[in-house]
XYZ file of C-alpha atoms in Angstrom:
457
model
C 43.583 -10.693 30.842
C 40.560 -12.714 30.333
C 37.079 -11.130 29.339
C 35.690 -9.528 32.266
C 32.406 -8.490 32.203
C 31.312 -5.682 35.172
C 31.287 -1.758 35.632
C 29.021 -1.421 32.634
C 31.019 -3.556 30.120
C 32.932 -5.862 29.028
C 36.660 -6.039 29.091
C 39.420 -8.183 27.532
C 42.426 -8.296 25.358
C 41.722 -8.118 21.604
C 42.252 -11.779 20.603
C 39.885 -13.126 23.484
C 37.001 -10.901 22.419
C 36.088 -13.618 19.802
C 32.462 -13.071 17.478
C 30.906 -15.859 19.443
C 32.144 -14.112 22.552
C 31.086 -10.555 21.319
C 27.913 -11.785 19.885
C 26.224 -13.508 22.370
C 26.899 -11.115 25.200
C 25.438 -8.666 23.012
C 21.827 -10.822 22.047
C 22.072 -11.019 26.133
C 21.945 -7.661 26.553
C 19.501 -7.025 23.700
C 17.329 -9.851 25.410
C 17.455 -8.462 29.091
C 17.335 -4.971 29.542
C 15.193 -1.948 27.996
C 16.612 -1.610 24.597
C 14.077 -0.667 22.327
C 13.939 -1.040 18.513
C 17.346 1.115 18.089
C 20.577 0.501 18.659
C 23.285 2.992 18.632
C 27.142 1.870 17.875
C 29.530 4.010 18.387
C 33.758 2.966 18.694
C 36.697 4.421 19.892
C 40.222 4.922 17.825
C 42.063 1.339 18.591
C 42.475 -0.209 16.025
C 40.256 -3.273 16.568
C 37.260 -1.467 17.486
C 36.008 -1.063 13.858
C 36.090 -4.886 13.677
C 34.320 -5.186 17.437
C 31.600 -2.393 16.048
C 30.569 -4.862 12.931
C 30.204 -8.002 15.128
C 28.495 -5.597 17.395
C 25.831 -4.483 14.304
C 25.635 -7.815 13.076
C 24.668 -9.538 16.320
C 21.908 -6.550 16.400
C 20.902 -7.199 13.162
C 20.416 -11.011 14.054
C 18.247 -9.907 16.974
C 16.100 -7.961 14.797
C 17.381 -4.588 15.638
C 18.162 -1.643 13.686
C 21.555 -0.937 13.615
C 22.881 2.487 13.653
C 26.496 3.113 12.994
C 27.212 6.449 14.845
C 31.430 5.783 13.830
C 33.744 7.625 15.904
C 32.357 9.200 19.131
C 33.015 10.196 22.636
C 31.031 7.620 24.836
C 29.135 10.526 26.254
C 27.969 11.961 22.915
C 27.159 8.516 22.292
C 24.931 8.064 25.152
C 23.449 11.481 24.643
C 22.279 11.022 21.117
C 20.777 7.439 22.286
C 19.128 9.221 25.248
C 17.657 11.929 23.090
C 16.765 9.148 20.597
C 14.813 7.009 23.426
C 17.161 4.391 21.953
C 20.097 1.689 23.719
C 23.620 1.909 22.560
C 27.084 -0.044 22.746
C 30.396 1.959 22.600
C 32.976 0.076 21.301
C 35.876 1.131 23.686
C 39.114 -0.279 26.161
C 38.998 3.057 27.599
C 42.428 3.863 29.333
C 44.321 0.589 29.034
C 46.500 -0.437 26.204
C 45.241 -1.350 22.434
C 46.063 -4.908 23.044
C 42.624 -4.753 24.809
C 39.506 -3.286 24.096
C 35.649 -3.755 25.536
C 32.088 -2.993 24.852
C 30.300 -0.506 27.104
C 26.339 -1.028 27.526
C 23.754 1.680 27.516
C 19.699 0.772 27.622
C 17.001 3.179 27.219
C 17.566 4.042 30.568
C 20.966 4.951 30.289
C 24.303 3.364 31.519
C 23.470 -0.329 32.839
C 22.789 -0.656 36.173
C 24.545 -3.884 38.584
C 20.990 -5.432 38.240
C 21.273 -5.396 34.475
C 24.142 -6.688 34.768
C 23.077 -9.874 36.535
C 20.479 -9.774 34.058
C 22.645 -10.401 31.450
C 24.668 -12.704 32.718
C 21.627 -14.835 33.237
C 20.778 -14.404 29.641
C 23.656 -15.430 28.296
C 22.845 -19.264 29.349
C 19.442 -18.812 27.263
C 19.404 -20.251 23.753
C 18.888 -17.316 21.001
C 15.308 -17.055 18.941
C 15.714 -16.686 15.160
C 13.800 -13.506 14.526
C 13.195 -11.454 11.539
C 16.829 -9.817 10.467
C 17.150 -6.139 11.088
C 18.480 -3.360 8.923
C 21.631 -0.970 9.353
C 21.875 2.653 8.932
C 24.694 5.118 9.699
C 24.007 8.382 11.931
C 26.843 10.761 11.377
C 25.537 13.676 13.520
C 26.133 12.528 16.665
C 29.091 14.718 17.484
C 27.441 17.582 16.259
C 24.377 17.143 19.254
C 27.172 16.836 21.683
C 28.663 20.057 20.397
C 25.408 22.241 20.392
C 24.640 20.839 23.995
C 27.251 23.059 25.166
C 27.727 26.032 23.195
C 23.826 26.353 23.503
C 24.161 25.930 27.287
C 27.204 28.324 27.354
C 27.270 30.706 24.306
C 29.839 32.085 21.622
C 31.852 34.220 25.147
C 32.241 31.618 27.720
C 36.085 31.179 27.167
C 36.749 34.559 25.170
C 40.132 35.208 25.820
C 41.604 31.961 26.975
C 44.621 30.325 25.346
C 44.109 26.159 25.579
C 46.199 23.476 24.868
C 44.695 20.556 23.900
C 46.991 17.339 24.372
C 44.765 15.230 21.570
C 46.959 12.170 21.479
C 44.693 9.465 20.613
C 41.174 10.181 22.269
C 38.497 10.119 20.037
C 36.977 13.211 20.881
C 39.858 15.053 20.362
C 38.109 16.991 17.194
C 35.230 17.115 19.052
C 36.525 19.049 21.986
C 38.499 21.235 19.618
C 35.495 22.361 17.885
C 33.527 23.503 21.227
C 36.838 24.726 22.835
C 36.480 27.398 20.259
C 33.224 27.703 19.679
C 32.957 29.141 23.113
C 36.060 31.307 21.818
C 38.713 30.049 23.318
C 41.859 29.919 21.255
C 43.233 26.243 20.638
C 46.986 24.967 19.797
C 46.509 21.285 19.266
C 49.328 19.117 20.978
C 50.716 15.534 20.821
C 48.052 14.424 17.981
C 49.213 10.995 17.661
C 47.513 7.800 14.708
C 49.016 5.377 16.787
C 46.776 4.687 20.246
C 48.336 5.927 23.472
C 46.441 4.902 26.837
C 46.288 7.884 29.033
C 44.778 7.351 32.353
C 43.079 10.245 33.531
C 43.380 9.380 37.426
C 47.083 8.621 37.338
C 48.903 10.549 34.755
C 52.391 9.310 34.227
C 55.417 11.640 34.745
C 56.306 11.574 30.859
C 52.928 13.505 30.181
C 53.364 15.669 33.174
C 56.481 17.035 31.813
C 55.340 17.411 28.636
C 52.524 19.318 29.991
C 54.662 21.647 32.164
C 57.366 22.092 29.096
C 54.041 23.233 26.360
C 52.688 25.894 29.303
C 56.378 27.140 29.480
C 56.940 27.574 25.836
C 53.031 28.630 25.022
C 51.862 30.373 27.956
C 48.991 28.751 27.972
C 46.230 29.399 30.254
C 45.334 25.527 30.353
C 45.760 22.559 28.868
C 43.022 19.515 28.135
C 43.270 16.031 27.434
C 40.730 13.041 28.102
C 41.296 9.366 27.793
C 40.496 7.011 24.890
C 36.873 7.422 25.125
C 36.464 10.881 26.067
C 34.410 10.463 29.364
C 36.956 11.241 31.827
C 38.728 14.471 31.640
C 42.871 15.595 32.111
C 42.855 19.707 33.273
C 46.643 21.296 33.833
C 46.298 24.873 35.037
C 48.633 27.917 33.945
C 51.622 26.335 35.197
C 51.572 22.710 34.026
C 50.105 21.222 37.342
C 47.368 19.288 36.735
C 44.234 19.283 38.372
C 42.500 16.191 40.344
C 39.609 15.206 38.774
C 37.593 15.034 42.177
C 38.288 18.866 42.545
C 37.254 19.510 39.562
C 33.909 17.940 40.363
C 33.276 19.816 43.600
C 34.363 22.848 41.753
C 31.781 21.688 39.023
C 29.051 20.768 41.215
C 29.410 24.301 43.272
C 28.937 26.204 39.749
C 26.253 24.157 39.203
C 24.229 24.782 42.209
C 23.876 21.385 43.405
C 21.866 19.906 46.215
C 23.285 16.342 46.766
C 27.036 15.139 45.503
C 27.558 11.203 45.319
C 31.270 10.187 44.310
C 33.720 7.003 45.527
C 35.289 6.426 48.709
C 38.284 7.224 46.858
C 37.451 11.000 45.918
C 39.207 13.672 48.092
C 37.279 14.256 51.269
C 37.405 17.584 50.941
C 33.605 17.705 49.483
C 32.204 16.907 52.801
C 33.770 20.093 54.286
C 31.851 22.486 51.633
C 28.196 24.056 51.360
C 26.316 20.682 49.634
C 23.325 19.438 51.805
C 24.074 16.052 51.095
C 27.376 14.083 50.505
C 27.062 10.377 49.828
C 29.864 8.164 49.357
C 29.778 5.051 47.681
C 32.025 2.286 45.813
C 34.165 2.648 42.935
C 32.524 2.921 39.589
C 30.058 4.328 37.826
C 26.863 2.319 38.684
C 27.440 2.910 42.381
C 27.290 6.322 41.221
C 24.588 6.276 39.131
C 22.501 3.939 41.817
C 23.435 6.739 44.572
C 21.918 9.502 42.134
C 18.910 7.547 41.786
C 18.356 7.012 45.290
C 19.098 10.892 45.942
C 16.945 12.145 43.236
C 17.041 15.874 43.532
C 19.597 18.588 42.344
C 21.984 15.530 42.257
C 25.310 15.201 40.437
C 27.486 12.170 40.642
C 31.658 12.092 39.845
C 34.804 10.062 40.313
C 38.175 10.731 41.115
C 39.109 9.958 37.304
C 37.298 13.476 37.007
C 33.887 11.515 34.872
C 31.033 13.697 35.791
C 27.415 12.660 35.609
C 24.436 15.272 36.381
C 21.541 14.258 37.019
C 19.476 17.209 37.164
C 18.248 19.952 34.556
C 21.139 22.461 35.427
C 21.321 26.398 34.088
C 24.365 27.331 32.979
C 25.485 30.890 30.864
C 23.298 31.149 28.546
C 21.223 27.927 28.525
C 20.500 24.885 30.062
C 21.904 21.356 29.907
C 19.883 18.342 30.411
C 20.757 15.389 32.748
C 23.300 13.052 31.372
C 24.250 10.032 33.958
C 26.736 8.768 32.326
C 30.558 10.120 32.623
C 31.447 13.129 30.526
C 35.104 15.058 30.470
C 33.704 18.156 28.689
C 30.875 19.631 31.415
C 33.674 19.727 34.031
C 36.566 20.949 31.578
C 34.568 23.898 30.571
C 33.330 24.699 34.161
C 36.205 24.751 36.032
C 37.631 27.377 33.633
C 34.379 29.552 34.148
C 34.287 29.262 37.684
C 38.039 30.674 37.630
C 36.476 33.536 35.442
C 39.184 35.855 34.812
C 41.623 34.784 37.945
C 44.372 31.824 36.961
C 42.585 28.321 37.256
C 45.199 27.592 40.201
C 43.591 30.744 41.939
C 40.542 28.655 42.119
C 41.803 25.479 42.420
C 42.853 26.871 45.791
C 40.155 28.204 47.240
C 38.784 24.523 47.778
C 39.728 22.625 51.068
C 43.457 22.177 51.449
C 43.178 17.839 50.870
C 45.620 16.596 48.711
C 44.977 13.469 46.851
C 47.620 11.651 44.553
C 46.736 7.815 42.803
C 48.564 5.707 40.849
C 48.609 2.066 39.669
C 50.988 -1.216 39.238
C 50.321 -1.979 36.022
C 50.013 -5.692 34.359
C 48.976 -7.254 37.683
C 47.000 -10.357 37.233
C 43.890 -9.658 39.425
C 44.025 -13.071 40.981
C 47.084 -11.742 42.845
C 45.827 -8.300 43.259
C 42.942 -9.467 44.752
C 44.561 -11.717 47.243
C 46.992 -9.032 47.991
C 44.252 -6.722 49.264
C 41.749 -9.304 50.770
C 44.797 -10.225 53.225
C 45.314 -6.580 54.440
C 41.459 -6.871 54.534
C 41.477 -9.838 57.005
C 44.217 -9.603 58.762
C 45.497 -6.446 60.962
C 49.009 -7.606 61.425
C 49.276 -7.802 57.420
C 47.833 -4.036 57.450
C 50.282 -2.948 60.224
C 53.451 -4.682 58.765
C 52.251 -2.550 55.192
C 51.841 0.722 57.410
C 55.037 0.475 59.351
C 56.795 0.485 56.260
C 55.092 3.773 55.643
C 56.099 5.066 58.582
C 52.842 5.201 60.848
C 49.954 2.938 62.150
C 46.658 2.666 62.041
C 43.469 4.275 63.455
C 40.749 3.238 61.681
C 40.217 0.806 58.266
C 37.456 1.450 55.744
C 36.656 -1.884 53.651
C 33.704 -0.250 51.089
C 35.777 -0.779 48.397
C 38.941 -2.212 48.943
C 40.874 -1.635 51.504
C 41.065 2.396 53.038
C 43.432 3.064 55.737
C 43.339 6.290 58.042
C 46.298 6.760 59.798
C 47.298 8.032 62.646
C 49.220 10.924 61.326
C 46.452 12.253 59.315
C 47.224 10.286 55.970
C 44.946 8.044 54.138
C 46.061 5.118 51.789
C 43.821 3.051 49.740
C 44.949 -0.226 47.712
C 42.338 -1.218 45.671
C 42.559 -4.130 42.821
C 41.226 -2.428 39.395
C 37.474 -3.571 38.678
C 38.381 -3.923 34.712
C 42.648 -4.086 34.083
C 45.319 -6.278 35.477
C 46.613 -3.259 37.754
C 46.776 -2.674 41.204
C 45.104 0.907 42.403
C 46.649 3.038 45.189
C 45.067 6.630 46.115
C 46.789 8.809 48.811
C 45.342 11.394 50.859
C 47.342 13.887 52.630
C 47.114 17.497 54.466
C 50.355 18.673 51.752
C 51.718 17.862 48.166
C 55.055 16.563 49.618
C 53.321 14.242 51.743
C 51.009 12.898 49.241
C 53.392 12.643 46.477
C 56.502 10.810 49.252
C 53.926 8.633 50.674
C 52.643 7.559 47.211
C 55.686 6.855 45.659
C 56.684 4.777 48.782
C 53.683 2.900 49.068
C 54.118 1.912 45.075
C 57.447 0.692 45.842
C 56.190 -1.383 49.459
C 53.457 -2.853 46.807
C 55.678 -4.035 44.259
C 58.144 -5.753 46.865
C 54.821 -7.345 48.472
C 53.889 -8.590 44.995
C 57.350 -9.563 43.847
C-alpha cells in the first residue's frame, strides 16, 4: 500500500511513511490551511506512531511552530482540546487497519480538513520550504481529562447508575479513557480483551471471532452492554444484552432523535431507515467524513452528521442530562455510546434498538485488495449493465435501479440493496447490504463476499 493521502489524512504502510515523506506533507499543511501558532500532536498505540509523532513535532518545530505533545489520545479528545485551544492538530493514527500501516490525520483551526484543504495541500507540497525561526516543544498531558469532563458535565454522576458494561479495550487508545467516564456516569465496568500488542478492529465490519467473544462475555457476565472502539477511538462498537451488536448508523439515528435534531447528513451507505423517521431534513452524501462535515456546513442548523462505522459529529450546541455539549465535527465513539444506553433508559438496549425502522444493514470487506484492482472491479459494474446483471444473477435477482454517488449502489428488484465500494484509505474491497430481515442481509452478504472474491480471483 503506497501513501495515500485523502479523507483527512494520510495513509501508508510503516516503512513508506519516510521523514522526508512525513515532513514535508506536514510543512504543506502548516503552509496551506488555518493553523495558527499551535500545534497539537497527539498518537495512537501502534507501535510506530511514537516515531511518526517526533517527525511530526520536528517538522513543526522547523516551521516555526510550537509543538505540543498531547501523547496518547482519542482523535476526538484530540480535536476537542485543539478546538477549545483555537489551535490545529495532527493525530498520529492507521485507524482500523493493521500496525504494518499507520497515517497522520489533519485538523486546522477550523476543525477536520475539508476536500479543499486538501487540494491545498497537495499544491503546497510542490513549493520549496522557507527557513524560519525554529519553534519550541511543550507537552500537554490534560487532554484526556477535557474529553472526560465534556461528558460527565453534560450528563452527571446518574446517567448510567445501575448498568453493568463490558468494555472490550483491546488495543484502542482510549480504552482508559472510556473506562474512566463509563463510571463516572456510574456505570459499573469489567474490562475485557486488554491486549499490548495492536489488534485492528473495524467498527463497520466486526469479524465473527469478536462477535463470539462478545456473545460468550454477555453469557458468562450478564452484562447489560458491551463497548469497544477502533484504534483511534472515533468510531464506536455497541453489543446489547445479548451479544448482538448494534449498527453504528442506528445508533446515530437513535443519537440524533435524543438529541433533538433538525437536519441528519450521513453516507449513501447508512441504513435508509433515517429517512422514514421525524427529522426535517435528511441529506445523503458520499463516504467519509468531509462529505459529512461539508453537508453540515451547508445545513447549518440543529445539524448532526454520522457514518455507518457509527463516528458521530454534532454540529450544534446540544442539551443533554444535566448539561450541554458543544459542537464537535469531527467523529467521536463516546457521544453515541453513552446515548444510546440513555435513550433505552431502563428497558434492554435491544428494546430500543427495535423500535427504529425494521432496515437491516450488514457490511463487510475483502481485505488486502490492491485498490488498482478494486477500483477497476467497481468502475466496470459502474459502466457496464451486463457486468452489474451477471454480479446480480449470481445473487439471485436483477436490477431496478443503480446509484453511482459513491461507488456502485444497487436496488434490486426484490427489495435488497448491495453496495461494492473500493475503500478510500486500505487495500480492501467494501460491500454493505441492505435488507427487510437479518437472514436476508446476513445470506446475501456472505454470498456477495464469496461472488467478489471469485470476480477478483
Amino acid at each position: 500500500m503506497s501513501p495515500k493521502f485523502g479523507t483527512s489524512g494520510l495513509r501508508g504502510l510503516v516503512t513508506e511513511l519516510t521523514p522526508e515523506l512525513v515532513t514535508s506533507y506536514v510543512q504543506a499543511f502548516l503552509r496551506s490551511c488555518d493553523v495558527g501558532s499551535k500545534l497539537f500532536v497527539g498518537r495512537d498505540l501502534r507501535p510506530s506512531s511514537p516515531n511518526l509523532a517526533d517527525i511530526v513535532m520536528t517538522a513543526a518545530q522547523n516551521m516555526g511552530m510550537t509543538a505540543i505533545d498531547a501523547g496518547e489520545v482519542p482523535t476526538p479528545a484530540l480535536a476537542l482540546t485543539a478546538q477549545q485551544q483555537d489551535a490545529s492538530a495532527i493525530m498520529i493514527t492507521g485507524s482500523h487497519i493493521p500496525a504494518d500501516r499507520n497515517g497522520l490525520k489533519f485538523y486546522s483551526r477550523a476543525g477536520e480538513i475539508t476536500k479543499k484543504d486538501e487540494t491545498a495541500i497537495c499544491a503546497a507540497l510542490e513549493k520549496p520550504v522557507q527557513a524560519v525561526a525554529q519553534g519550541q516543544r511543550i507537552s500537554d498531558p490534560e487532554v484526556n481529562s477535557r474529553y472526560v469532563l465534556r461528558y460527565v458535565t453534560a450528563f452527571g454522576s446518574a446517567a448510567l447508575a445501575g448498568k453493568r458494561i463490558g468494555l472490550y479495550s483491546h488495543s484502542a487508545v482510549g480504552r482508559d479513557v472510556l473506562a474512566s467516564i463509563l463510571r463516572l456516569l456510574g456505570a459499573e465496568v469489567t474490562e475485557l480483551g486488554r491486549s499490548e500488542t495492536f489488534i485492528p478492529v473495524d467498527t463497520e465490519a466486526v469479524d465473527s471471532a469478536t462477535r463470539d467473544s462478545i456473545r460468550t462475555w454477555v453469557q458468562l457476565n450478564g452484562f447489560d452492554a458491551v463497548m469497544s472502539m477502533d484504534g483511534d477511538s472515533d468510531r464506536p462498537l455497541l453489543a446489547d444484552e445479548n451479544g448482538k451488536i448494534v449498527p453504528g448508523d442506528v445508533m446515530g439515528q437513535i443519537t440524533a432523535e435524543a438529541l433533538d435534531a433538525d437536519t441528519v447528513v450521513t453516507p449513501i451507505s447508512s441504513n435508509s431507515g433515517v429517512s422514514a423517521k421525524s427529522f426535517a431534513n435528511v441529506h445523503l452524501t458520499r463516504i467519509g467524513s468531509p462529505f459529512v462535515i461539508a453537508g453540515m456546513e451547508a445545513a447549518g442548523g440543529k445539524v448532526i452528521g454520522y457514518e455507518a462505522n457509527g463516528g458521530f459529529l454534532l454540529g450544534f450546541e446540544a442539551t443533554a442530562l444535566t448539561g450541554t455539549l458543544s459542537p464537535l465535527i469531527t467523529r467521536d465513539c463516546v457521544l453515541p455510546l453513552i446515548m444510546t444506553l440513555v435513550a433505552a433508559g431502563e428497558d434492554p438496549v435491544s428494546q430500543r434498538v427495535a423500535h427504529e425502522p425494521r432496515v437491516i444493514t450488514v457490511a463487510d470487506r475483502l481485505q488486502d485488495v490492491p485498490q488498482v484492482r478494486s477500483s477497476a472491479f467497481v468502475g466496470k459494474l459502474a459502466q457496464d449493465p451486463e457486468a452489474r446483471a451477471r454480479f446480480l444473477a449470481a445473487l439471485g435477482s436483477t436490477e431496478q435501479k443503480t446509484d453511482l454517488t459513491d461507488g456502485v449502489r444497487m436496488y434490486l428488484t426484490d427489495g435488497r440493496v448491495v453496495h461494492v465500494r473500493p475503500s478510500g484509505n486500505a487495500p480492501e474491497l467494501r460491500l454493505y447490504v441492505e435488507a427487510q430481515d437479518e437472514d436476508a442481509a446476513s445470506a446475501t452478504l456472505a454470498l456477495g463476499l464469496d461472488v467478489l472474491r471469485s470476480n477478483l480471483a
